[in-house]
Amino acid sequence: MSTEPPQYPPPDDDPFKKQPPQQPPQGGGSPYDAPPPGGGSPYDTPPQGGGSPYGGPPPGSGPPPPPYGGDPYGGGPGGYGGQDPLAGMPPLADGAKRVLARIIDMILVGIVVGLLSWLFGTAEYDIDPDKVNTGKSFGQSLLAAVLYIAYDSFMISKTGQTLGKKWLGMRVANLNDGATPTLQTALARAAVLWLPFAFCCACIWTAICGGWSFFDKPYKQGLHDKAAKTVVVSA
């Protein structure tokens, strides 16, 4: 008798993760199974209606083609086998709400950046281009990038929601299964969004990255969502 402890599958406590659909039992037994009641043989006269003597469906009665113009051999939207990955998930979040949630998050984190910049002496208040302190400007940008990325990554990987998204009723989800993104996924998403913002492009990059969702079809993904394979849905 084996002394090894029984193995159990890892728990899955994410309430948002889509569960795989229950597969109904397939009809049509194997010709090598037990014979049907009455002693018949699978090689006897075929049933009425043009069915196959081997238990297969009659010609022309196969499953319908996959929805959304998908390819039965693995094509379809986003390469998900012809199935819509949003099936079973809440509707996609409204674009205007996403913008407002992002502004709220920027204000909240911006206040913290300003306070820490003042505390560590990295704030730059002089707008005279001849007196710009490059070291202080870089220090403030670095501080902003670290705080924005840390805030976004931690909140998204924990609940799928930043404070702005939580207050406006939306969350970030994995496109493939609807689950809350992992820390690695959330970190990649935040880095694409905030690194250019902090070091070179500021609000221009935020407008491009987030504004992409207004024109993207069918999943309304910003550039940071595309990089992380996530979507923003209603909560």
PDB file of C-alpha atoms in Angstrom, residues 16-234:
ATOM      1  CA  PHE A  16     -14.932  35.842 -11.271  1.00  0.00           C
ATOM      2  CA  LYS A  17     -13.180  33.040 -13.154  1.00  0.00           C
ATOM      3  CA  LYS A  18     -15.363  31.473 -15.805  1.00  0.00           C
ATOM      4  CA  GLN A  19     -16.079  27.810 -15.228  1.00  0.00           C
ATOM      5  CA  PRO A  20     -15.783  25.369 -18.153  1.00  0.00           C
ATOM      6  CA  PRO A  21     -19.171  24.328 -19.547  1.00  0.00           C
ATOM      7  CA  GLN A  22     -20.480  20.883 -18.687  1.00  0.00           C
ATOM      8  CA  GLN A  23     -20.082  18.545 -21.622  1.00  0.00           C
ATOM      9  CA  PRO A  24     -23.151  16.369 -22.326  1.00  0.00           C
ATOM     10  CA  PRO A  25     -22.512  12.661 -22.903  1.00  0.00           C
ATOM     11  CA  GLN A  26     -21.836  11.879 -26.504  1.00  0.00           C
ATOM     12  CA  GLY A  27     -24.343   9.765 -28.357  1.00  0.00           C
ATOM     13  CA  GLY A  28     -23.539   6.825 -30.555  1.00  0.00           C
ATOM     14  CA  GLY A  29     -21.638   4.007 -28.880  1.00  0.00           C
ATOM     15  CA  SER A  30     -18.620   2.179 -30.185  1.00  0.00           C
ATOM     16  CA  PRO A  31     -19.155  -0.904 -32.353  1.00  0.00           C
ATOM     17  CA  TYR A  32     -16.966  -2.716 -29.813  1.00  0.00           C
ATOM     18  CA  ASP A  33     -19.299  -1.991 -26.855  1.00  0.00           C
ATOM     19  CA  ALA A  34     -21.842  -4.441 -25.523  1.00  0.00           C
ATOM     20  CA  PRO A  35     -24.584  -5.328 -28.043  1.00  0.00           C
ATOM     21  CA  PRO A  36     -27.881  -3.461 -27.754  1.00  0.00           C
ATOM     22  CA  PRO A  37     -30.875  -5.044 -25.973  1.00  0.00           C
ATOM     23  CA  GLY A  38     -32.429  -7.825 -27.958  1.00  0.00           C
ATOM     24  CA  GLY A  39     -29.174  -9.277 -29.169  1.00  0.00           C
ATOM     25  CA  GLY A  40     -28.806  -7.012 -32.160  1.00  0.00           C
ATOM     26  CA  SER A  41     -25.456  -6.411 -33.811  1.00  0.00           C
ATOM     27  CA  PRO A  42     -24.016  -3.043 -34.754  1.00  0.00           C
ATOM     28  CA  TYR A  43     -23.390  -4.555 -38.173  1.00  0.00           C
ATOM     29  CA  ASP A  44     -27.059  -5.418 -38.815  1.00  0.00           C
ATOM     30  CA  THR A  45     -29.315  -3.537 -41.167  1.00  0.00           C
ATOM     31  CA  PRO A  46     -28.806   0.215 -40.744  1.00  0.00           C
ATOM     32  CA  PRO A  47     -31.550   2.151 -38.918  1.00  0.00           C
ATOM     33  CA  GLN A  48     -34.237   4.000 -40.795  1.00  0.00           C
ATOM     34  CA  GLY A  49     -33.533   7.608 -41.782  1.00  0.00           C
ATOM     35  CA  GLY A  50     -30.182   7.142 -43.452  1.00  0.00           C
ATOM     36  CA  GLY A  51     -28.170   6.751 -40.250  1.00  0.00           C
ATOM     37  CA  SER A  52     -24.806   5.056 -40.208  1.00  0.00           C
ATOM     38  CA  PRO A  53     -24.698   1.366 -39.132  1.00  0.00           C
ATOM     39  CA  TYR A  54     -21.795   2.305 -36.872  1.00  0.00           C
ATOM     40  CA  GLY A  55     -23.786   4.719 -34.694  1.00  0.00           C
ATOM     41  CA  GLY A  56     -22.765   7.985 -36.370  1.00  0.00           C
ATOM     42  CA  PRO A  57     -25.202  10.769 -37.188  1.00  0.00           C
ATOM     43  CA  PRO A  58     -26.889  10.853 -40.596  1.00  0.00           C
ATOM     44  CA  PRO A  59     -25.285  12.982 -43.300  1.00  0.00           C
ATOM     45  CA  GLY A  60     -25.893  16.689 -42.953  1.00  0.00           C
ATOM     46  CA  SER A  61     -26.711  16.531 -39.233  1.00  0.00           C
ATOM     47  CA  GLY A  62     -23.337  17.652 -37.886  1.00  0.00           C
ATOM     48  CA  PRO A  63     -22.908  20.498 -35.386  1.00  0.00           C
ATOM     49  CA  PRO A  64     -23.632  24.024 -36.598  1.00  0.00           C
ATOM     50  CA  PRO A  65     -20.684  26.191 -37.613  1.00  0.00           C
ATOM     51  CA  PRO A  66     -19.037  28.168 -34.790  1.00  0.00           C
ATOM     52  CA  PRO A  67     -20.439  31.664 -34.108  1.00  0.00           C
ATOM     53  CA  TYR A  68     -18.897  34.952 -35.163  1.00  0.00           C
ATOM     54  CA  GLY A  69     -17.464  33.472 -38.334  1.00  0.00           C
ATOM     55  CA  GLY A  70     -14.960  31.392 -36.401  1.00  0.00           C
ATOM     56  CA  ASP A  71     -12.821  28.672 -37.883  1.00  0.00           C
ATOM     57  CA  PRO A  72     -13.714  25.210 -36.478  1.00  0.00           C
ATOM     58  CA  TYR A  73     -10.004  24.375 -36.496  1.00  0.00           C
ATOM     59  CA  GLY A  74      -8.958  27.112 -34.074  1.00  0.00           C
ATOM     60  CA  GLY A  75      -9.782  30.430 -35.713  1.00  0.00           C
ATOM     61  CA  GLY A  76     -12.271  33.007 -34.574  1.00  0.00           C
ATOM     62  CA  PRO A  77     -11.985  36.245 -32.613  1.00  0.00           C
ATOM     63  CA  GLY A  78      -8.609  36.461 -30.923  1.00  0.00           C
ATOM     64  CA  GLY A  79      -7.723  32.865 -31.797  1.00  0.00           C
ATOM     65  CA  TYR A  80     -10.002  31.318 -29.156  1.00  0.00           C
ATOM     66  CA  GLY A  81     -11.218  28.356 -31.183  1.00  0.00           C
ATOM     67  CA  GLY A  82     -14.173  30.165 -32.724  1.00  0.00           C
ATOM     68  CA  GLN A  83     -15.730  30.887 -29.319  1.00  0.00           C
ATOM     69  CA  ASP A  84     -16.306  34.389 -27.998  1.00  0.00           C
ATOM     70  CA  PRO A  85     -14.030  34.746 -24.920  1.00  0.00           C
ATOM     71  CA  LEU A  86     -16.462  37.287 -23.445  1.00  0.00           C
ATOM     72  CA  ALA A  87     -19.222  34.678 -23.201  1.00  0.00           C
ATOM     73  CA  GLY A  88     -20.313  34.393 -19.572  1.00  0.00           C
ATOM     74  CA  MET A  89     -18.612  37.657 -18.559  1.00  0.00           C
ATOM     75  CA  PRO A  90     -20.234  40.998 -17.654  1.00  0.00           C
ATOM     76  CA  PRO A  91     -20.568  43.583 -20.452  1.00  0.00           C
ATOM     77  CA  LEU A  92     -17.576  45.712 -21.385  1.00  0.00           C
ATOM     78  CA  ALA A  93     -17.188  48.884 -19.330  1.00  0.00           C
ATOM     79  CA  ASP A  94     -18.299  52.233 -20.690  1.00  0.00           C
ATOM     80  CA  GLY A  95     -15.450  54.252 -22.223  1.00  0.00           C
ATOM     81  CA  ALA A  96     -16.363  57.513 -20.479  1.00  0.00           C
ATOM     82  CA  LYS A  97     -16.370  55.777 -17.105  1.00  0.00           C
ATOM     83  CA  ARG A  98     -12.935  54.335 -17.832  1.00  0.00           C
ATOM     84  CA  VAL A  99     -11.572  57.800 -18.524  1.00  0.00           C
ATOM     85  CA  LEU A 100     -13.088  59.196 -15.336  1.00  0.00           C
ATOM     86  CA  ALA A 101     -11.709  56.293 -13.282  1.00  0.00           C
ATOM     87  CA  ARG A 102      -8.237  56.908 -14.711  1.00  0.00           C
ATOM     88  CA  ILE A 103      -8.422  60.615 -13.839  1.00  0.00           C
ATOM     89  CA  ILE A 104      -9.418  59.734 -10.262  1.00  0.00           C
ATOM     90  CA  ASP A 105      -6.462  57.351  -9.941  1.00  0.00           C
ATOM     91  CA  MET A 106      -4.055  59.930 -11.376  1.00  0.00           C
ATOM     92  CA  ILE A 107      -5.234  62.548  -8.891  1.00  0.00           C
ATOM     93  CA  LEU A 108      -4.940  60.179  -5.927  1.00  0.00           C
ATOM     94  CA  VAL A 109      -1.473  58.948  -6.813  1.00  0.00           C
ATOM     95  CA  GLY A 110      -0.413  62.442  -7.930  1.00  0.00           C
ATOM     96  CA  ILE A 111      -1.132  63.802  -4.441  1.00  0.00           C
ATOM     97  CA  VAL A 112       1.124  61.137  -2.924  1.00  0.00           C
ATOM     98  CA  VAL A 113       3.836  61.844  -5.512  1.00  0.00           C
ATOM     99  CA  GLY A 114       3.704  65.553  -4.709  1.00  0.00           C
ATOM    100  CA  LEU A 115       3.969  64.979  -0.960  1.00  0.00           C
ATOM    101  CA  LEU A 116       6.875  62.533  -1.274  1.00  0.00           C
ATOM    102  CA  SER A 117       8.644  64.774  -3.788  1.00  0.00           C
ATOM    103  CA  TRP A 118       8.484  67.626  -1.313  1.00  0.00           C
ATOM    104  CA  LEU A 119       9.604  65.367   1.526  1.00  0.00           C
ATOM    105  CA  PHE A 120      12.649  64.007  -0.360  1.00  0.00           C
ATOM    106  CA  GLY A 121      13.501  67.299  -2.020  1.00  0.00           C
ATOM    107  CA  THR A 122      12.850  66.107  -5.587  1.00  0.00           C
ATOM    108  CA  ALA A 123      10.100  68.614  -6.347  1.00  0.00           C
ATOM    109  CA  GLU A 124      10.871  71.171  -9.050  1.00  0.00           C
ATOM    110  CA  TYR A 125       8.816  74.361  -8.809  1.00  0.00           C
ATOM    111  CA  ASP A 126      10.906  76.709 -10.962  1.00  0.00           C
ATOM    112  CA  ILE A 127       9.482  76.913 -14.488  1.00  0.00           C
ATOM    113  CA  ASP A 128      12.401  78.982 -15.850  1.00  0.00           C
ATOM    114  CA  PRO A 129      13.982  76.730 -18.548  1.00  0.00           C
ATOM    115  CA  ASP A 130      17.408  78.201 -17.749  1.00  0.00           C
ATOM    116  CA  LYS A 131      17.160  77.031 -14.157  1.00  0.00           C
ATOM    117  CA  VAL A 132      15.726  73.545 -14.528  1.00  0.00           C
ATOM    118  CA  ASN A 133      17.453  71.060 -12.209  1.00  0.00           C
ATOM    119  CA  THR A 134      17.775  67.912 -14.319  1.00  0.00           C
ATOM    120  CA  GLY A 135      18.523  65.714 -11.329  1.00  0.00           C
ATOM    121  CA  LYS A 136      15.417  66.814  -9.476  1.00  0.00           C
ATOM    122  CA  SER A 137      13.214  66.436 -12.572  1.00  0.00           C
ATOM    123  CA  PHE A 138      14.445  62.876 -13.165  1.00  0.00           C
ATOM    124  CA  GLY A 139      14.014  62.016  -9.493  1.00  0.00           C
ATOM    125  CA  GLN A 140      10.427  63.181  -9.512  1.00  0.00           C
ATOM    126  CA  SER A 141       9.700  61.249 -12.728  1.00  0.00           C
ATOM    127  CA  LEU A 142      11.239  58.106 -11.286  1.00  0.00           C
ATOM    128  CA  LEU A 143       9.223  58.467  -8.091  1.00  0.00           C
ATOM    129  CA  ALA A 144       6.031  58.982 -10.077  1.00  0.00           C
ATOM    130  CA  ALA A 145       6.685  55.910 -12.266  1.00  0.00           C
ATOM    131  CA  VAL A 146       7.379  53.672  -9.267  1.00  0.00           C
ATOM    132  CA  LEU A 147       4.288  54.797  -7.363  1.00  0.00           C
ATOM    133  CA  TYR A 148       1.909  54.617 -10.317  1.00  0.00           C
ATOM    134  CA  ILE A 149       3.124  51.143 -11.335  1.00  0.00           C
ATOM    135  CA  ALA A 150       3.114  49.826  -7.751  1.00  0.00           C
ATOM    136  CA  TYR A 151      -0.393  51.175  -7.104  1.00  0.00           C
ATOM    137  CA  ASP A 152      -1.861  49.850 -10.334  1.00  0.00           C
ATOM    138  CA  SER A 153      -0.151  46.438 -10.124  1.00  0.00           C
ATOM    139  CA  PHE A 154      -1.090  45.789  -6.500  1.00  0.00           C
ATOM    140  CA  MET A 155      -4.725  46.849  -6.803  1.00  0.00           C
ATOM    141  CA  ILE A 156      -5.394  45.088 -10.108  1.00  0.00           C
ATOM    142  CA  SER A 157      -3.759  41.804  -9.034  1.00  0.00           C
ATOM    143  CA  LYS A 158      -5.672  41.850  -5.738  1.00  0.00           C
ATOM    144  CA  THR A 159      -9.238  42.582  -6.836  1.00  0.00           C
ATOM    145  CA  GLY A 160      -9.056  43.671 -10.480  1.00  0.00           C
ATOM    146  CA  GLN A 161      -9.975  47.201  -9.385  1.00  0.00           C
ATOM    147  CA  THR A 162      -8.156  50.424  -8.616  1.00  0.00           C
ATOM    148  CA  LEU A 163     -10.023  52.853  -6.380  1.00  0.00           C
ATOM    149  CA  GLY A 164     -11.326  54.750  -9.389  1.00  0.00           C
ATOM    150  CA  LYS A 165     -12.606  51.567 -11.025  1.00  0.00           C
ATOM    151  CA  LYS A 166     -14.138  50.344  -7.781  1.00  0.00           C
ATOM    152  CA  TRP A 167     -16.055  53.588  -7.224  1.00  0.00           C
ATOM    153  CA  LEU A 168     -17.374  53.556 -10.793  1.00  0.00           C
ATOM    154  CA  GLY A 169     -18.281  49.860 -10.907  1.00  0.00           C
ATOM    155  CA  MET A 170     -15.794  48.185 -13.227  1.00  0.00           C
ATOM    156  CA  ARG A 171     -12.863  45.806 -13.062  1.00  0.00           C
ATOM    157  CA  VAL A 172      -9.995  44.405 -15.113  1.00  0.00           C
ATOM    158  CA  ALA A 173     -10.248  40.742 -16.159  1.00  0.00           C
ATOM    159  CA  ASN A 174      -8.199  38.276 -18.172  1.00  0.00           C
ATOM    160  CA  LEU A 175      -9.617  38.039 -21.671  1.00  0.00           C
ATOM    161  CA  ASN A 176      -9.253  34.265 -21.874  1.00  0.00           C
ATOM    162  CA  ASP A 177     -11.032  33.230 -18.654  1.00  0.00           C
ATOM    163  CA  GLY A 178     -12.453  36.306 -16.907  1.00  0.00           C
ATOM    164  CA  ALA A 179     -10.278  35.820 -13.819  1.00  0.00           C
ATOM    165  CA  THR A 180      -8.500  38.549 -11.884  1.00  0.00           C
ATOM    166  CA  PRO A 181      -5.077  39.169 -13.495  1.00  0.00           C
ATOM    167  CA  THR A 182      -1.994  37.805 -11.774  1.00  0.00           C
ATOM    168  CA  LEU A 183       0.647  40.147 -10.393  1.00  0.00           C
ATOM    169  CA  GLN A 184       2.848  39.492 -13.433  1.00  0.00           C
ATOM    170  CA  THR A 185       0.030  40.364 -15.826  1.00  0.00           C
ATOM    171  CA  ALA A 186      -0.936  43.460 -13.831  1.00  0.00           C
ATOM    172  CA  LEU A 187       2.710  44.581 -13.701  1.00  0.00           C
ATOM    173  CA  ALA A 188       3.087  44.308 -17.485  1.00  0.00           C
ATOM    174  CA  ARG A 189      -0.150  46.224 -17.991  1.00  0.00           C
ATOM    175  CA  ALA A 190       0.901  48.994 -15.594  1.00  0.00           C
ATOM    176  CA  ALA A 191       4.396  49.293 -17.065  1.00  0.00           C
ATOM    177  CA  VAL A 192       3.051  49.869 -20.585  1.00  0.00           C
ATOM    178  CA  LEU A 193       0.690  52.535 -19.277  1.00  0.00           C
ATOM    179  CA  TRP A 194       2.890  54.419 -16.811  1.00  0.00           C
ATOM    180  CA  LEU A 195       6.547  54.238 -17.891  1.00  0.00           C
ATOM    181  CA  PRO A 196       6.121  56.466 -20.974  1.00  0.00           C
ATOM    182  CA  PHE A 197       3.801  58.716 -18.956  1.00  0.00           C
ATOM    183  CA  ALA A 198       6.420  59.362 -16.277  1.00  0.00           C
ATOM    184  CA  PHE A 199       9.532  59.796 -18.432  1.00  0.00           C
ATOM    185  CA  CYS A 200       8.649  61.283 -21.786  1.00  0.00           C
ATOM    186  CA  CYS A 201       5.086  61.635 -22.970  1.00  0.00           C
ATOM    187  CA  ALA A 202       3.043  62.483 -19.858  1.00  0.00           C
ATOM    188  CA  CYS A 203      -0.648  62.972 -20.613  1.00  0.00           C
ATOM    189  CA  ILE A 204      -0.147  62.525 -24.365  1.00  0.00           C
ATOM    190  CA  TRP A 205       0.743  58.859 -23.895  1.00  0.00           C
ATOM    191  CA  THR A 206      -2.128  58.337 -21.468  1.00  0.00           C
ATOM    192  CA  ALA A 207      -4.544  59.751 -24.034  1.00  0.00           C
ATOM    193  CA  ILE A 208      -3.140  57.517 -26.794  1.00  0.00           C
ATOM    194  CA  CYS A 209      -2.906  54.378 -24.672  1.00  0.00           C
ATOM    195  CA  GLY A 210      -6.317  54.674 -23.047  1.00  0.00           C
ATOM    196  CA  GLY A 211      -8.017  56.360 -25.994  1.00  0.00           C
ATOM    197  CA  TRP A 212      -7.211  53.354 -28.158  1.00  0.00           C
ATOM    198  CA  SER A 213     -10.075  51.546 -26.421  1.00  0.00           C
ATOM    199  CA  PHE A 214     -12.623  53.870 -28.038  1.00  0.00           C
ATOM    200  CA  PHE A 215     -11.691  52.555 -31.497  1.00  0.00           C
ATOM    201  CA  ASP A 216     -10.674  48.977 -30.726  1.00  0.00           C
ATOM    202  CA  LYS A 217     -13.048  46.202 -31.731  1.00  0.00           C
ATOM    203  CA  PRO A 218     -14.453  43.918 -30.514  1.00  0.00           C
ATOM    204  CA  TYR A 219     -12.995  44.084 -26.990  1.00  0.00           C
ATOM    205  CA  LYS A 220     -12.402  47.846 -26.439  1.00  0.00           C
ATOM    206  CA  GLN A 221      -8.831  47.289 -25.304  1.00  0.00           C
ATOM    207  CA  GLY A 222      -6.333  50.039 -24.656  1.00  0.00           C
ATOM    208  CA  LEU A 223      -2.734  49.439 -25.700  1.00  0.00           C
ATOM    209  CA  HIS A 224      -1.903  48.360 -22.147  1.00  0.00           C
ATOM    210  CA  ASP A 225      -4.810  45.883 -22.252  1.00  0.00           C
ATOM    211  CA  LYS A 226      -3.544  44.424 -25.505  1.00  0.00           C
ATOM    212  CA  ALA A 227      -0.066  43.984 -24.034  1.00  0.00           C
ATOM    213  CA  ALA A 228      -1.461  42.140 -21.007  1.00  0.00           C
ATOM    214  CA  LYS A 229      -4.389  40.395 -22.803  1.00  0.00           C
ATOM    215  CA  THR A 230      -6.969  41.934 -20.474  1.00  0.00           C
ATOM    216  CA  VAL A 231     -10.324  43.669 -20.807  1.00  0.00           C
ATOM    217  CA  VAL A 232     -12.255  46.089 -18.591  1.00  0.00           C
ATOM    218  CA  VAL A 233     -15.771  44.918 -17.751  1.00  0.00           C
ATOM    219  CA  SER A 234     -18.608  46.120 -15.562  1.00  0.00           C
TER     220      SER A 234
END
